Amino acid sequence: MTESNPLVFPEDFLWGSATAAYQIEGAAREDGRTPSIWDTFSHTPGKVLAGDTGDVACDHYHRWREDIDLMAGLNLQAYRFSVSWSRVQPTGRGPAVQRGLDFYRQLADGLLERGIMPAVTLYHWDLPQELEDAGGWPERDTAKRFADYARLVGEALGDRVSMWITLNEPWCSAFLGYGSGVHAPGRTEPEAVLRSAHHLNLGHGLGVQALREVLPRDAQVAITLNPAAVRPKTQSPEDVDAQRRVDALQNRIWSGPILHGRYPADLIADTSRVSDWSFVKDGDEATIRQPLDYLGINYYSPTIVSASTPGSSNARNDGHGASDHSPWVAAEDIEFHQAPGPQTEMGWSIDPTGMTDLLMRFHNEAPGLPLYVTENGAAFDDKPDADGSVHDPDRIAYLHGHLAAVHSAIEQGADVRGYFLWSLLDNFEWAYGYSKRFGITHVDFDTQARTPKDSAKWYARVIASGELPPLP
């Protein structure tokens, strides 16, 4: 960036950070918690790099007070965390375990005492294993179980928490969990992907209804999506059509029913050889289209696609992990490309313009619906210096570019109300185990020592001023 003056954010802009239960909590077998699909997946040989698991992770279950002190020291105004379904409803059915709910009650109370708004995500990919054993998200009953779970948590935390998210990135749950198999539960069944997507959508709709029944009227309820900023490699008709197909599979399969009450006709036509979509029952799409108070947007990197080219190895460079099975149902022929230029440790291209594009897209698609960036961040190979400091200038540059992109969307009229940086802590990065560090706080996984990186100190200054200064 070359601007010489700071970019000033709205005075009421909400500055936060985010985590997810399985990635940080640990205490996998304590206080009644039972296995989730990620416990099972991570304990299955060959599924997670180096055999890593979330059994201990960042030990946040025991160190939450220390972590709240850390947040307060970084000037965080909000903290987005997810609830472990297995911790509060171990079988995915029946009454809640109060010991599990007590953890989240204490966490929310501790945040409020320090002036930090708790923002709850009900589902960040950790389905109770018993529900997966009964069929998982491809089964309609799972959507009903999710609504029951949402009601239990809403009843327990509704007096403390005003900001709610039903699902985090349902695309990953459906397409990576049941398509490519690189996420739990590790299934590779194309038709199950579409069934799962619908039942995640339905679970969201039923979950919103359940929350509305038990939460105060001023509670804010939403969903978080990870829409792709899909771009064709060239402007050829074939590449533009590849863009359309991927846009349907990652974006409009969610925004269609959630925002407009219907699945896109081209999505159903594109996938007709995989499914007849008979799992969509009368009234489902109306149930999915619940009034929302805001929409959460997660963004990391753009997606560049093309039609298949003769002689190509058709390598799937989509950034979602290596697998012999494609998550792209009925679009296995589409090629994915990395943009030239710098990349993060994940191999993801660094391009903040995708952030602005997505925020403007949803601003135009759903006028009047406030937006929050609920995740944005980058993994880099951070190591402490001899004096224990962690210098991460690449992350600061990444965050600076993307916050400038958020500011650009606001200047163009988008109603963006806040930004949650991913992530507060280095953590268990799913199938990559502990090999990728997204945190603005370094975690020594042997000692659990927390060390704020330079990026954390930089972010704290941005929050304190409400301004994005020029990069040095």
Tab-separated table of C-alpha atoms in Angstrom:
chain	number	residue	atom	x	y	z
A	1	MET	CA	0.000	0.000	0.000
A	2	THR	CA	1.262	3.483	-0.792
A	3	GLU	CA	-1.197	5.750	1.005
A	4	SER	CA	0.437	8.353	3.221
A	5	ASN	CA	-2.535	8.963	5.496
A	6	PRO	CA	-4.186	6.423	7.807
A	7	LEU	CA	-7.463	4.850	6.787
A	8	VAL	CA	-10.088	5.705	9.383
A	9	PHE	CA	-12.721	3.065	10.200
A	10	PRO	CA	-16.217	3.878	11.460
A	11	GLU	CA	-16.285	4.753	15.148
A	12	ASP	CA	-18.559	1.808	16.006
A	13	PHE	CA	-16.595	-0.726	13.912
A	14	LEU	CA	-16.164	-3.950	15.930
A	15	TRP	CA	-12.626	-5.307	16.211
A	16	GLY	CA	-12.206	-8.940	17.220
A	17	SER	CA	-10.447	-12.231	16.774
A	18	ALA	CA	-11.697	-15.776	16.327
A	19	THR	CA	-10.990	-19.405	17.239
A	20	ALA	CA	-12.742	-22.792	17.027
A	21	ALA	CA	-13.376	-25.311	19.792
A	22	TYR	CA	-11.572	-28.380	18.459
A	23	GLN	CA	-8.604	-26.306	17.367
A	24	ILE	CA	-7.851	-24.835	20.810
A	25	GLU	CA	-9.780	-26.380	23.693
A	26	GLY	CA	-8.142	-29.751	24.322
A	27	ALA	CA	-9.640	-31.573	27.333
A	28	ALA	CA	-11.017	-34.023	24.812
A	29	ARG	CA	-12.235	-36.542	27.390
A	30	GLU	CA	-13.029	-34.311	30.360
A	31	ASP	CA	-16.304	-33.424	32.052
A	32	GLY	CA	-18.472	-35.692	29.951
A	33	ARG	CA	-17.203	-34.731	26.510
A	34	THR	CA	-17.392	-37.566	23.980
A	35	PRO	CA	-15.681	-37.920	20.592
A	36	SER	CA	-16.624	-35.724	17.678
A	37	ILE	CA	-15.898	-36.639	14.084
A	38	TRP	CA	-12.646	-34.689	14.380
A	39	ASP	CA	-11.514	-36.767	17.346
A	40	THR	CA	-12.148	-39.906	15.326
A	41	PHE	CA	-10.586	-38.502	12.162
A	42	SER	CA	-7.429	-37.199	13.857
A	43	HIS	CA	-6.902	-40.532	15.625
A	44	THR	CA	-7.164	-42.419	12.333
A	45	PRO	CA	-3.638	-43.133	11.037
A	46	GLY	CA	-2.709	-41.165	7.948
A	47	LYS	CA	-5.486	-38.595	8.160
A	48	VAL	CA	-3.609	-35.766	9.926
A	49	LEU	CA	-0.027	-34.708	9.360
A	50	ALA	CA	2.411	-36.246	11.868
A	51	GLY	CA	-0.460	-38.011	13.620
A	52	ASP	CA	-1.372	-34.796	15.432
A	53	THR	CA	-4.683	-34.604	17.290
A	54	GLY	CA	-6.676	-31.974	19.144
A	55	ASP	CA	-6.542	-33.893	22.405
A	56	VAL	CA	-4.626	-31.059	24.077
A	57	ALA	CA	-4.355	-28.402	21.349
A	58	CYS	CA	-3.868	-25.036	23.112
A	59	ASP	CA	-5.333	-26.361	26.393
A	60	HIS	CA	-7.742	-23.430	26.294
A	61	TYR	CA	-10.245	-25.407	28.391
A	62	HIS	CA	-7.892	-24.958	31.345
A	63	ARG	CA	-6.170	-21.733	30.303
A	64	TRP	CA	-9.157	-19.627	29.267
A	65	ARG	CA	-8.542	-17.043	31.982
A	66	GLU	CA	-4.998	-16.524	30.729
A	67	ASP	CA	-6.324	-16.262	27.190
A	68	ILE	CA	-8.872	-13.618	28.195
A	69	ASP	CA	-6.060	-11.646	29.801
A	70	LEU	CA	-4.241	-11.937	26.486
A	71	MET	CA	-7.282	-10.662	24.581
A	72	ALA	CA	-7.697	-7.721	26.919
A	73	GLY	CA	-4.037	-6.853	26.462
A	74	LEU	CA	-4.592	-6.765	22.714
A	75	ASN	CA	-7.560	-4.374	23.045
A	76	LEU	CA	-9.974	-6.897	21.515
A	77	GLN	CA	-13.539	-5.656	21.546
A	78	ALA	CA	-15.055	-9.027	20.580
A	79	TYR	CA	-14.067	-12.674	20.646
A	80	ARG	CA	-15.669	-15.222	18.355
A	81	PHE	CA	-15.480	-18.786	19.686
A	82	SER	CA	-17.319	-21.984	18.857
A	83	VAL	CA	-19.127	-24.362	21.161
A	84	SER	CA	-18.145	-28.029	21.105
A	85	TRP	CA	-21.394	-29.895	20.444
A	86	SER	CA	-19.866	-33.039	22.002
A	87	ARG	CA	-19.063	-31.119	25.179
A	88	VAL	CA	-22.601	-29.915	25.822
A	89	GLN	CA	-24.662	-32.701	24.231
A	90	PRO	CA	-22.338	-35.716	23.997
A	91	THR	CA	-24.570	-37.996	21.927
A	92	GLY	CA	-26.058	-35.204	19.841
A	93	ARG	CA	-29.401	-35.941	21.461
A	94	GLY	CA	-31.162	-35.417	24.745
A	95	PRO	CA	-30.451	-33.063	27.631
A	96	ALA	CA	-27.362	-30.915	27.910
A	97	VAL	CA	-24.423	-31.684	30.159
A	98	GLN	CA	-24.311	-28.756	32.551
A	99	ARG	CA	-20.557	-29.113	33.150
A	100	GLY	CA	-20.035	-28.469	29.462
A	101	LEU	CA	-22.360	-25.496	29.395
A	102	ASP	CA	-20.720	-24.141	32.551
A	103	PHE	CA	-17.424	-23.820	30.696
A	104	TYR	CA	-19.010	-21.553	28.106
A	105	ARG	CA	-20.965	-19.634	30.742
A	106	GLN	CA	-17.714	-18.914	32.599
A	107	LEU	CA	-15.950	-17.996	29.365
A	108	ALA	CA	-18.704	-15.568	28.360
A	109	ASP	CA	-18.807	-14.047	31.847
A	110	GLY	CA	-15.031	-13.630	31.871
A	111	LEU	CA	-15.145	-11.870	28.506
A	112	LEU	CA	-17.912	-9.526	29.593
A	113	GLU	CA	-16.020	-8.651	32.769
A	114	ARG	CA	-13.141	-7.441	30.587
A	115	GLY	CA	-15.396	-5.518	28.239
A	116	ILE	CA	-15.098	-8.047	25.397
A	117	MET	CA	-18.219	-9.082	23.490
A	118	PRO	CA	-18.659	-12.865	23.217
A	119	ALA	CA	-19.739	-14.052	19.753
A	120	VAL	CA	-20.833	-17.695	19.631
A	121	THR	CA	-20.580	-20.051	16.673
A	122	LEU	CA	-22.682	-23.126	17.303
A	123	TYR	CA	-21.040	-25.431	14.757
A	124	HIS	CA	-17.437	-25.323	13.582
A	125	TRP	CA	-17.253	-28.784	12.014
A	126	ASP	CA	-17.185	-31.025	15.124
A	127	LEU	CA	-20.278	-33.212	14.762
A	128	PRO	CA	-20.773	-35.676	17.647
A	129	GLN	CA	-19.517	-39.050	16.453
A	130	GLU	CA	-22.774	-40.761	17.404
A	131	LEU	CA	-24.638	-38.592	14.903
A	132	GLU	CA	-22.109	-39.464	12.204
A	133	ASP	CA	-22.562	-43.137	13.081
A	134	ALA	CA	-26.273	-42.600	12.401
A	135	GLY	CA	-25.457	-41.207	8.948
A	136	GLY	CA	-24.152	-37.694	9.631
A	137	TRP	CA	-25.103	-34.629	7.631
A	138	PRO	CA	-26.356	-36.626	4.623
A	139	GLU	CA	-29.279	-37.617	6.887
A	140	ARG	CA	-32.197	-35.250	7.378
A	141	ASP	CA	-32.444	-36.069	11.062
A	142	THR	CA	-29.091	-34.365	11.702
A	143	ALA	CA	-30.636	-31.009	10.804
A	144	LYS	CA	-33.322	-31.593	13.435
A	145	ARG	CA	-30.730	-32.599	16.011
A	146	PHE	CA	-28.827	-29.395	15.284
A	147	ALA	CA	-31.940	-27.312	15.969
A	148	ASP	CA	-32.388	-29.042	19.330
A	149	TYR	CA	-28.740	-28.360	20.165
A	150	ALA	CA	-29.081	-24.710	19.121
A	151	ARG	CA	-32.032	-24.335	21.472
A	152	LEU	CA	-30.101	-25.831	24.401
A	153	VAL	CA	-27.150	-23.500	23.930
A	154	GLY	CA	-29.382	-20.511	23.295
A	155	GLU	CA	-31.260	-21.152	26.527
A	156	ALA	CA	-27.984	-21.452	28.462
A	157	LEU	CA	-26.099	-18.488	27.036
A	158	GLY	CA	-28.797	-16.165	25.728
A	159	ASP	CA	-28.604	-13.938	28.797
A	160	ARG	CA	-24.878	-13.381	28.177
A	161	VAL	CA	-24.366	-13.585	24.423
A	162	SER	CA	-26.018	-11.310	21.882
A	163	MET	CA	-24.086	-12.270	18.716
A	164	TRP	CA	-24.795	-15.741	17.280
A	165	ILE	CA	-23.677	-17.760	14.254
A	166	THR	CA	-25.331	-21.055	13.378
A	167	LEU	CA	-22.756	-22.701	11.094
A	168	ASN	CA	-19.194	-21.891	10.133
A	169	GLU	CA	-18.283	-22.530	6.498
A	170	PRO	CA	-20.787	-25.283	5.729
A	171	TRP	CA	-19.055	-25.701	2.352
A	172	CYS	CA	-16.106	-27.287	4.143
A	173	SER	CA	-18.347	-29.593	6.153
A	174	ALA	CA	-20.117	-30.887	3.067
A	175	PHE	CA	-17.552	-30.769	0.270
A	176	LEU	CA	-14.345	-31.546	2.169
A	177	GLY	CA	-15.951	-33.848	4.731
A	178	TYR	CA	-18.038	-35.934	2.341
A	179	GLY	CA	-16.440	-35.225	-1.068
A	180	SER	CA	-12.647	-35.086	-1.042
A	181	GLY	CA	-12.438	-36.637	2.409
A	182	VAL	CA	-9.632	-34.337	3.584
A	183	HIS	CA	-11.803	-33.194	6.499
A	184	ALA	CA	-13.750	-35.265	8.989
A	185	PRO	CA	-15.544	-37.587	8.631
A	186	GLY	CA	-13.363	-38.377	5.623
A	187	ARG	CA	-16.028	-39.766	3.291
A	188	THR	CA	-15.774	-39.563	-0.498
A	189	GLU	CA	-19.362	-39.817	-1.761
A	190	PRO	CA	-20.454	-37.216	-4.337
A	191	GLU	CA	-24.178	-37.585	-3.777
A	192	ALA	CA	-23.667	-37.337	-0.020
A	193	VAL	CA	-22.027	-33.945	-0.583
A	194	LEU	CA	-25.229	-32.499	-2.017
A	195	ARG	CA	-27.404	-34.157	0.624
A	196	SER	CA	-25.108	-32.780	3.325
A	197	ALA	CA	-25.203	-29.293	1.854
A	198	HIS	CA	-28.981	-29.297	1.893
A	199	HIS	CA	-29.238	-30.628	5.421
A	200	LEU	CA	-26.675	-28.098	6.635
A	201	ASN	CA	-28.815	-25.398	5.039
A	202	LEU	CA	-31.918	-26.897	6.617
A	203	GLY	CA	-30.156	-27.188	9.967
A	204	HIS	CA	-29.284	-23.510	9.732
A	205	GLY	CA	-32.896	-22.551	9.062
A	206	LEU	CA	-34.260	-24.752	11.842
A	207	GLY	CA	-31.490	-23.544	14.129
A	208	VAL	CA	-32.376	-19.894	13.532
A	209	GLN	CA	-36.000	-20.680	14.355
A	210	ALA	CA	-34.953	-22.440	17.565
A	211	LEU	CA	-32.696	-19.567	18.604
A	212	ARG	CA	-35.406	-16.992	17.940
A	213	GLU	CA	-37.688	-18.911	20.318
A	214	VAL	CA	-35.307	-18.670	23.270
A	215	LEU	CA	-33.082	-15.616	22.731
A	216	PRO	CA	-33.902	-12.025	23.679
A	217	ARG	CA	-35.468	-10.076	20.851
A	218	ASP	CA	-32.377	-7.938	20.354
A	219	ALA	CA	-30.063	-10.921	19.804
A	220	GLN	CA	-28.227	-10.939	16.468
A	221	VAL	CA	-28.385	-14.248	14.546
A	222	ALA	CA	-26.484	-15.113	11.379
A	223	ILE	CA	-24.497	-17.712	9.460
A	224	THR	CA	-20.853	-17.559	8.373
A	225	LEU	CA	-20.015	-18.569	4.795
A	226	ASN	CA	-16.669	-18.884	3.038
A	227	PRO	CA	-17.663	-17.639	-0.409
A	228	ALA	CA	-15.087	-17.925	-3.150
A	229	ALA	CA	-13.981	-14.922	-5.142
A	230	VAL	CA	-14.060	-17.022	-8.319
A	231	ARG	CA	-12.264	-15.672	-11.381
A	232	PRO	CA	-11.842	-17.229	-14.823
A	233	LYS	CA	-8.254	-17.736	-15.952
A	234	THR	CA	-9.162	-16.211	-19.324
A	235	GLN	CA	-12.284	-14.641	-20.758
A	236	SER	CA	-12.922	-17.601	-23.062
A	237	PRO	CA	-16.501	-18.911	-22.941
A	238	GLU	CA	-15.220	-22.197	-21.526
A	239	ASP	CA	-13.360	-20.555	-18.646
A	240	VAL	CA	-16.240	-18.218	-17.885
A	241	ASP	CA	-18.534	-21.235	-17.698
A	242	ALA	CA	-16.076	-22.937	-15.348
A	243	GLN	CA	-16.349	-19.849	-13.162
A	244	ARG	CA	-20.144	-20.117	-13.198
A	245	ARG	CA	-20.083	-23.791	-12.215
A	246	VAL	CA	-17.684	-23.288	-9.304
A	247	ASP	CA	-19.610	-20.227	-8.175
A	248	ALA	CA	-22.731	-22.382	-7.997
A	249	LEU	CA	-20.973	-25.123	-6.004
A	250	GLN	CA	-19.239	-22.914	-3.455
A	251	ASN	CA	-21.343	-19.777	-3.281
A	252	ARG	CA	-24.865	-20.006	-4.611
A	253	ILE	CA	-25.616	-23.428	-3.109
A	254	TRP	CA	-25.755	-21.480	0.178
A	255	SER	CA	-26.753	-17.944	-0.765
A	256	GLY	CA	-29.535	-19.173	-3.057
A	257	PRO	CA	-31.755	-20.757	-0.396
A	258	ILE	CA	-30.470	-18.697	2.569
A	259	LEU	CA	-30.962	-15.285	0.975
A	260	HIS	CA	-33.506	-15.978	-1.773
A	261	GLY	CA	-35.390	-19.114	-0.750
A	262	ARG	CA	-34.406	-21.302	-3.682
A	263	TYR	CA	-31.548	-23.336	-5.074
A	264	PRO	CA	-30.139	-22.060	-8.376
A	265	ALA	CA	-31.531	-23.862	-11.409
A	266	ASP	CA	-28.098	-24.143	-13.015
A	267	LEU	CA	-26.682	-25.842	-9.905
A	268	ILE	CA	-29.413	-28.494	-10.044
A	269	ALA	CA	-28.879	-28.969	-13.779
A	270	ASP	CA	-25.089	-29.159	-13.431
A	271	THR	CA	-25.321	-31.875	-10.776
A	272	SER	CA	-28.249	-33.840	-12.234
A	273	ARG	CA	-26.049	-36.805	-13.141
A	274	VAL	CA	-25.099	-37.107	-9.440
A	275	SER	CA	-28.474	-36.502	-7.778
A	276	ASP	CA	-32.078	-35.722	-8.557
A	277	TRP	CA	-32.259	-33.519	-5.437
A	278	SER	CA	-35.295	-35.439	-4.167
A	279	PHE	CA	-33.974	-34.877	-0.637
A	280	VAL	CA	-35.327	-31.303	-0.880
A	281	LYS	CA	-38.849	-31.522	0.541
A	282	ASP	CA	-41.736	-29.106	0.139
A	283	GLY	CA	-41.233	-26.132	2.402
A	284	ASP	CA	-37.512	-26.730	2.979
A	285	GLU	CA	-36.314	-23.728	1.022
A	286	ALA	CA	-38.740	-21.451	2.877
A	287	THR	CA	-37.464	-22.852	6.172
A	288	ILE	CA	-33.865	-22.183	5.138
A	289	ARG	CA	-34.639	-18.575	4.226
A	290	GLN	CA	-34.871	-17.165	7.733
A	291	PRO	CA	-34.494	-13.436	8.378
A	292	LEU	CA	-30.872	-12.733	9.345
A	293	ASP	CA	-29.432	-9.895	11.383
A	294	TYR	CA	-26.098	-10.001	9.562
A	295	LEU	CA	-23.999	-12.259	7.357
A	296	GLY	CA	-20.527	-13.513	8.258
A	297	ILE	CA	-17.946	-13.626	5.465
A	298	ASN	CA	-14.650	-15.545	5.675
A	299	TYR	CA	-11.988	-14.784	3.086
A	300	TYR	CA	-8.365	-15.828	2.617
A	301	SER	CA	-7.504	-16.086	-1.087
A	302	PRO	CA	-9.129	-15.853	-4.543
A	303	THR	CA	-10.060	-18.852	-6.683
A	304	ILE	CA	-8.916	-18.976	-10.311
A	305	VAL	CA	-10.454	-21.592	-12.597
A	306	SER	CA	-10.403	-22.752	-16.187
A	307	ALA	CA	-11.923	-25.428	-18.331
A	308	SER	CA	-9.901	-28.604	-18.720
A	309	THR	CA	-7.147	-28.306	-21.295
A	310	PRO	CA	-5.868	-31.146	-23.515
A	311	GLY	CA	-2.745	-32.782	-22.134
A	312	SER	CA	-3.124	-31.172	-18.741
A	313	SER	CA	-2.458	-33.233	-15.648
A	314	ASN	CA	-5.598	-31.574	-14.278
A	315	ALA	CA	-3.929	-31.045	-10.914
A	316	ARG	CA	-6.441	-29.711	-8.421
A	317	ASN	CA	-4.691	-26.615	-7.077
A	318	ASP	CA	-7.747	-25.454	-5.184
A	319	GLY	CA	-5.932	-25.006	-1.879
A	320	HIS	CA	-8.110	-27.504	-0.043
A	321	GLY	CA	-5.661	-30.354	0.503
A	322	ALA	CA	-4.456	-33.322	-1.518
A	323	SER	CA	-6.885	-36.121	-2.264
A	324	ASP	CA	-7.580	-38.644	-4.998
A	325	HIS	CA	-11.196	-37.485	-4.775
A	326	SER	CA	-12.422	-34.080	-5.881
A	327	PRO	CA	-14.803	-32.080	-3.714
A	328	TRP	CA	-16.167	-30.439	-6.857
A	329	VAL	CA	-19.242	-32.549	-7.516
A	330	ALA	CA	-19.974	-32.935	-11.237
A	331	ALA	CA	-17.163	-30.453	-11.946
A	332	GLU	CA	-14.129	-32.701	-11.646
A	333	ASP	CA	-12.919	-31.526	-15.053
A	334	ILE	CA	-12.423	-27.932	-13.932
A	335	GLU	CA	-8.838	-26.855	-13.323
A	336	PHE	CA	-7.763	-24.613	-10.455
A	337	HIS	CA	-4.795	-22.276	-10.659
A	338	GLN	CA	-2.706	-20.293	-8.218
A	339	ALA	CA	-2.202	-16.665	-9.093
A	340	PRO	CA	1.387	-15.525	-9.605
A	341	GLY	CA	2.990	-13.623	-6.781
A	342	PRO	CA	3.392	-14.095	-3.036
A	343	GLN	CA	1.692	-16.916	-1.170
A	344	THR	CA	1.101	-17.826	2.445
A	345	GLU	CA	2.496	-20.949	4.084
A	346	MET	CA	-0.718	-22.685	3.008
A	347	GLY	CA	0.211	-22.047	-0.626
A	348	TRP	CA	-2.661	-19.591	-0.936
A	349	SER	CA	-2.222	-16.549	-3.163
A	350	ILE	CA	-2.237	-13.202	-1.384
A	351	ASP	CA	-4.762	-10.942	-3.102
A	352	PRO	CA	-6.837	-8.558	-0.959
A	353	THR	CA	-8.981	-7.479	-3.913
A	354	GLY	CA	-11.011	-10.662	-3.462
A	355	MET	CA	-12.091	-9.369	-0.063
A	356	THR	CA	-13.478	-6.167	-1.528
A	357	ASP	CA	-15.147	-8.076	-4.363
A	358	LEU	CA	-16.978	-10.425	-1.995
A	359	LEU	CA	-18.116	-7.709	0.381
A	360	MET	CA	-19.472	-5.685	-2.529
A	361	ARG	CA	-21.113	-8.760	-4.028
A	362	PHE	CA	-23.120	-9.470	-0.878
A	363	HIS	CA	-23.794	-5.801	-0.291
A	364	ASN	CA	-25.433	-5.725	-3.715
A	365	GLU	CA	-27.080	-9.146	-3.450
A	366	ALA	CA	-28.633	-8.546	-0.025
A	367	PRO	CA	-29.144	-4.791	0.357
A	368	GLY	CA	-29.689	-3.780	3.947
A	369	LEU	CA	-28.073	-6.900	5.421
A	370	PRO	CA	-25.072	-5.921	7.574
A	371	LEU	CA	-21.817	-7.789	6.949
A	372	TYR	CA	-19.025	-8.890	9.263
A	373	VAL	CA	-15.681	-10.332	8.237
A	374	THR	CA	-15.739	-13.286	10.627
A	375	GLU	CA	-12.386	-14.756	9.547
A	376	ASN	CA	-9.348	-13.428	7.725
A	377	GLY	CA	-5.701	-14.157	8.336
A	378	ALA	CA	-2.641	-16.013	7.118
A	379	ALA	CA	-0.263	-18.815	8.055
A	380	PHE	CA	3.443	-18.104	7.959
A	381	ASP	CA	6.450	-20.028	9.284
A	382	ASP	CA	6.855	-18.076	12.508
A	383	LYS	CA	9.694	-18.918	14.886
A	384	PRO	CA	10.809	-17.133	18.067
A	385	ASP	CA	14.110	-15.301	17.919
A	386	ALA	CA	16.861	-15.974	20.433
A	387	ASP	CA	15.279	-13.416	22.767
A	388	GLY	CA	11.860	-15.048	22.436
A	389	SER	CA	10.332	-12.384	20.175
A	390	VAL	CA	8.306	-13.438	17.150
A	391	HIS	CA	8.671	-11.113	14.189
A	392	ASP	CA	6.092	-11.698	11.459
A	393	PRO	CA	6.231	-8.804	8.981
A	394	ASP	CA	4.594	-10.912	6.259
A	395	ARG	CA	1.492	-11.364	8.399
A	396	ILE	CA	1.334	-7.667	9.199
A	397	ALA	CA	1.526	-6.895	5.476
A	398	TYR	CA	-1.212	-9.461	4.769
A	399	LEU	CA	-3.515	-8.050	7.439
A	400	HIS	CA	-2.808	-4.488	6.362
A	401	GLY	CA	-3.734	-5.260	2.768
A	402	HIS	CA	-6.951	-7.004	3.715
A	403	LEU	CA	-8.047	-4.363	6.208
A	404	ALA	CA	-7.465	-1.782	3.491
A	405	ALA	CA	-9.675	-3.923	1.246
A	406	VAL	CA	-12.407	-3.933	3.908
A	407	HIS	CA	-12.088	-0.164	4.184
A	408	SER	CA	-12.422	0.134	0.408
A	409	ALA	CA	-15.708	-1.801	0.518
A	410	ILE	CA	-16.991	0.471	3.290
A	411	GLU	CA	-16.086	3.534	1.229
A	412	GLN	CA	-18.050	2.045	-1.678
A	413	GLY	CA	-21.134	1.748	0.496
A	414	ALA	CA	-20.950	-1.764	1.955
A	415	ASP	CA	-22.348	-1.987	5.489
A	416	VAL	CA	-19.389	-3.828	7.027
A	417	ARG	CA	-19.691	-3.641	10.792
A	418	GLY	CA	-16.664	-5.540	12.076
A	419	TYR	CA	-13.601	-7.690	11.514
A	420	PHE	CA	-12.553	-10.870	13.330
A	421	LEU	CA	-8.924	-11.755	12.719
A	422	TRP	CA	-8.082	-15.447	12.318
A	423	SER	CA	-6.650	-16.413	14.641
A	424	LEU	CA	-5.943	-15.386	18.205
A	425	LEU	CA	-3.679	-18.402	18.769
A	426	ASP	CA	-1.547	-20.781	16.791
A	427	ASN	CA	-3.626	-23.945	16.922
A	428	PHE	CA	-4.519	-27.353	15.509
A	429	GLU	CA	-4.914	-26.608	11.825
A	430	TRP	CA	-7.158	-29.540	10.917
A	431	ALA	CA	-5.469	-32.059	8.593
A	432	TYR	CA	-2.254	-30.023	8.723
A	433	GLY	CA	-1.953	-30.644	12.454
A	434	TYR	CA	0.350	-28.185	14.190
A	435	SER	CA	2.452	-27.479	11.098
A	436	LYS	CA	0.645	-24.272	10.074
A	437	ARG	CA	0.579	-21.219	12.320
A	438	PHE	CA	-2.286	-18.760	11.772
A	439	GLY	CA	-2.089	-17.100	15.179
A	440	ILE	CA	-1.109	-13.579	16.092
A	441	THR	CA	-0.008	-15.259	19.322
A	442	HIS	CA	2.732	-17.878	19.164
A	443	VAL	CA	1.969	-21.048	21.110
A	444	ASP	CA	4.742	-23.398	22.240
A	445	PHE	CA	2.789	-26.638	22.111
A	446	ASP	CA	5.229	-28.336	24.498
A	447	THR	CA	4.935	-25.751	27.267
A	448	GLN	CA	1.697	-23.974	26.200
A	449	ALA	CA	3.503	-20.649	26.600
A	450	ARG	CA	1.785	-17.812	24.740
A	451	THR	CA	3.876	-15.084	23.115
A	452	PRO	CA	2.169	-12.235	21.247
A	453	LYS	CA	3.821	-11.790	17.852
A	454	ASP	CA	4.616	-8.432	16.319
A	455	SER	CA	1.330	-8.738	14.416
A	456	ALA	CA	-0.591	-8.926	17.706
A	457	LYS	CA	1.013	-5.715	18.944
A	458	TRP	CA	0.351	-4.079	15.580
A	459	TYR	CA	-3.305	-5.157	15.634
A	460	ALA	CA	-3.695	-3.852	19.186
A	461	ARG	CA	-2.539	-0.423	18.000
A	462	VAL	CA	-4.944	-0.498	15.053
A	463	ILE	CA	-7.830	-1.289	17.407
A	464	ALA	CA	-6.822	1.414	19.876
A	465	SER	CA	-6.754	4.074	17.180
A	466	GLY	CA	-9.500	2.793	14.893
A	467	GLU	CA	-7.144	3.657	12.055
A	468	LEU	CA	-5.033	1.667	9.627
A	469	PRO	CA	-1.634	3.379	9.434
A	470	PRO	CA	0.521	3.274	6.324
A	471	LEU	CA	3.002	0.429	6.240
A	472	PRO	CA	6.571	1.528	6.941
